[in-house]
C-alpha positions in Angstrom: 0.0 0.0 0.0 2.9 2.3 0.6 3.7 2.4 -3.0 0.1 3.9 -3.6 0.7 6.9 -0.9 2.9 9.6 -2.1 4.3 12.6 0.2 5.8 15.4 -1.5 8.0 16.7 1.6 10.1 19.6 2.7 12.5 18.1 5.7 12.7 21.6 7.2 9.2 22.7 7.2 7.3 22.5 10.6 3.9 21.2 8.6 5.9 18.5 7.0 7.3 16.9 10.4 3.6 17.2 12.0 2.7 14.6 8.9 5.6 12.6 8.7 5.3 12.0 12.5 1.7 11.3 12.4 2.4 8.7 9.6 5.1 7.3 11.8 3.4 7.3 15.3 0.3 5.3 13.1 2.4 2.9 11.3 1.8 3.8 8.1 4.2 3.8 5.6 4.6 6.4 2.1 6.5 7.0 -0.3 8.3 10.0 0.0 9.0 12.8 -2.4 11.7 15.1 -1.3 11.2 18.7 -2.0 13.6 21.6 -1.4 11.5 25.2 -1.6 14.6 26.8 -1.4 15.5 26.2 -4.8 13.8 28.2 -7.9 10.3 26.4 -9.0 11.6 24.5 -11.9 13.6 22.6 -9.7 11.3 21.4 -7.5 10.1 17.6 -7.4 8.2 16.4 -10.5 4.5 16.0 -9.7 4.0 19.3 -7.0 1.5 21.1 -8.5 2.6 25.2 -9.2 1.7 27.2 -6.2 1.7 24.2 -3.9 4.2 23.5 -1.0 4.5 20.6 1.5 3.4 18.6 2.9 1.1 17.2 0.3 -0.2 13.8 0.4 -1.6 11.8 -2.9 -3.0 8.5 -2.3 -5.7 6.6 -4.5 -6.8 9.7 -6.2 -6.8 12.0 -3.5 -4.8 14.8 -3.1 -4.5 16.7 -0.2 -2.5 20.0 0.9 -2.8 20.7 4.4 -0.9 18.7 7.3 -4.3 18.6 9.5 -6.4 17.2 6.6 -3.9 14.6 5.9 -3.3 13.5 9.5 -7.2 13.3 9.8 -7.4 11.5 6.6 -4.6 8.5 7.4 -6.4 8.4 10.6 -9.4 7.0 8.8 -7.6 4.6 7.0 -8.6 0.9 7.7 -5.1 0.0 8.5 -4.5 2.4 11.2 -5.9 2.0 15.1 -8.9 3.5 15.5 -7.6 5.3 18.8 -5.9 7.9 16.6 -9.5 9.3 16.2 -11.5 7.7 18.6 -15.0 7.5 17.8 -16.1 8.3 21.2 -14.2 11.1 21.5 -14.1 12.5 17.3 -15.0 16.2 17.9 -13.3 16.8 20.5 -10.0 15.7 18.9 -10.8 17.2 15.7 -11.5 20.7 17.7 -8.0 20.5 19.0 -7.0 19.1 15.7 -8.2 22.7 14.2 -6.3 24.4 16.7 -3.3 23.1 16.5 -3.1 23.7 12.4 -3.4 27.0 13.4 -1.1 27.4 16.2 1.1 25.3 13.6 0.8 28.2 10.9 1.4 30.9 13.4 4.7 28.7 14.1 5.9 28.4 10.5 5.3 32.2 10.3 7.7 33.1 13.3 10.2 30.3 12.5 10.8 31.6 8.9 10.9 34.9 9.9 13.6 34.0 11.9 15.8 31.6 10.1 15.2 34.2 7.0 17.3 36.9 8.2 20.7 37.6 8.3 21.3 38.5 11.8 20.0 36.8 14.6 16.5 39.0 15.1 14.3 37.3 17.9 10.2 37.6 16.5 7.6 38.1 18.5 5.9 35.3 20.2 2.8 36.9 21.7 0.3 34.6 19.6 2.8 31.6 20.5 3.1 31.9 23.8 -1.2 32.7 24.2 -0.9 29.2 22.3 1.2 27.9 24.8 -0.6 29.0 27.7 -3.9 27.6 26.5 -2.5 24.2 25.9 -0.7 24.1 29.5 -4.1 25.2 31.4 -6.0 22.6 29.1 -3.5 19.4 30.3 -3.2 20.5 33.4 -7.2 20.0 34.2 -6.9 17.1 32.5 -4.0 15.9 34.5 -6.5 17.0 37.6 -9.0 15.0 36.0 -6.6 11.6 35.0 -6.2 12.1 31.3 -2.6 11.7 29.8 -3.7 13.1 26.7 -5.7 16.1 24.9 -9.3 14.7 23.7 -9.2 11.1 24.3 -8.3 8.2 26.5 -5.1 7.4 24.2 -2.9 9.5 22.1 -4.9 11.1 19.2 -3.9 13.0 15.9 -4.6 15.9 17.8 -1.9 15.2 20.1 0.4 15.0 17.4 -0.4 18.1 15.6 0.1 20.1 19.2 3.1 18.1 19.9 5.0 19.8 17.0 3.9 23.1 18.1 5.2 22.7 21.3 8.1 21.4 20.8 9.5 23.4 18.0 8.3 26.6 20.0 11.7 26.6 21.5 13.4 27.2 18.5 11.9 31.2 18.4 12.6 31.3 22.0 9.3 30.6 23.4 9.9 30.4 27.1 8.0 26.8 27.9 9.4 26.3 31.8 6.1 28.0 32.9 4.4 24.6 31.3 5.0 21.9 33.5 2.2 19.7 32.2 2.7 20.1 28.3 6.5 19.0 29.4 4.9 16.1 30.9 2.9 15.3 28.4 5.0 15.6 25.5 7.6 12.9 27.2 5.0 10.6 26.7 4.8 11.6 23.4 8.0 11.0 22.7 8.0 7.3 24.3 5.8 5.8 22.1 6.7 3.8 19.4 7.2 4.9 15.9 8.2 8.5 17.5 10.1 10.5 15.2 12.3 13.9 16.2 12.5 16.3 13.8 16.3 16.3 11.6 19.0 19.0 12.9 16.7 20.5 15.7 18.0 19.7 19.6 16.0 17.5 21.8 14.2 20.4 24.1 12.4 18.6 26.1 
């Protein structure tokens, strides 16, 4: 089957890791398209669409562009556990699932801002850190309450998506020692199996 899912991915690009380690955490293996946006259009990979960028997923006719519509989409996928989107529990991880691809846009904006300049110019983290400080009062009610994890009983798509946001935050100096239950929960993140770290950024947590 992995010969029928295509991604077309950029290894730098926040969007692409929150797929990548979604198809990893669910077992689900692709084919993968390497893309560099750096270089002028004509170079890109053969089959990206003009005015696309990754991560972009093609797989039995579909083709989708954005990193939560993929997730959700492998999630439904008959060979993946149905935990990742939990029946019982569907809106509530697809409400988190939302906003997370948003935090995770307002993350790609800050980190290319400040990879893209020449000196060393911290950007502003006010919508990040808000982000941040939603997330950490959430978990920490539901640690109150006995959850380990966003929306569900077990770790969901929307745990992924929020992972990469959180731990990426660090790189535009988001100050995340005020969060003592995202840190807690992201470690269990990271210990399950198929867990993937994203190439050339430090371990943070």
């Amino acid at each position: 089957m992995s010969a029928d899912r295509v991604l077309y991915d950029w290894t730098p690009d926040v969007r692409s890791y929150a797929v990548r380690l979604g198809l990893s955490l669910m077992g689900v293996e692709c084919r993968m398209q390497a893309v560099d946006m750096d270089l002028p259009a004509p170079h890109h990979a053969d089959g990206l669409l003009a005015g696309e960028c990754p991560p972009v997923l093609e797989c039995a006719g579909v083709r989708l562009t954005r990193p939560g519509t993929i997730l959700h989409y492998i999630a439904r996928q008959p060979d993946v556990a149905r935990a990742w989107l939990d029946p019982a529990h569907e809106w509530a991880i697809l409400d988190w699932l939302d906003f997370g691809v948003s935090a995770l846009d307002t993350l790609a904006s800050a980190r290319g801002a400040a990879l893209a300049t020449a000196m060393p110019v911290p950007p502003a983290t006010g919508a990040l850190d808000a982000v941040l400080r939603r997330m950490e009062d959430h978990m920490a009610v539901r640690e109150m309450d006995g959850h380990d994890w966003f929306a569900a009983p077990a770790a969901s798509i929307a745990d992924v998506m929020l992972f990469v946001v959180f731990a990426l935050s660090a790189d535009v100096g988001v100050e995340r020692d005020t969060c003592p239950a995202l840190r807690r929960w992201a470690r269990g993140l990271r210990a399950l199996p198929g867990f993937a770290v994203m190439p050339g950024v430090p371990d943070y947590a």
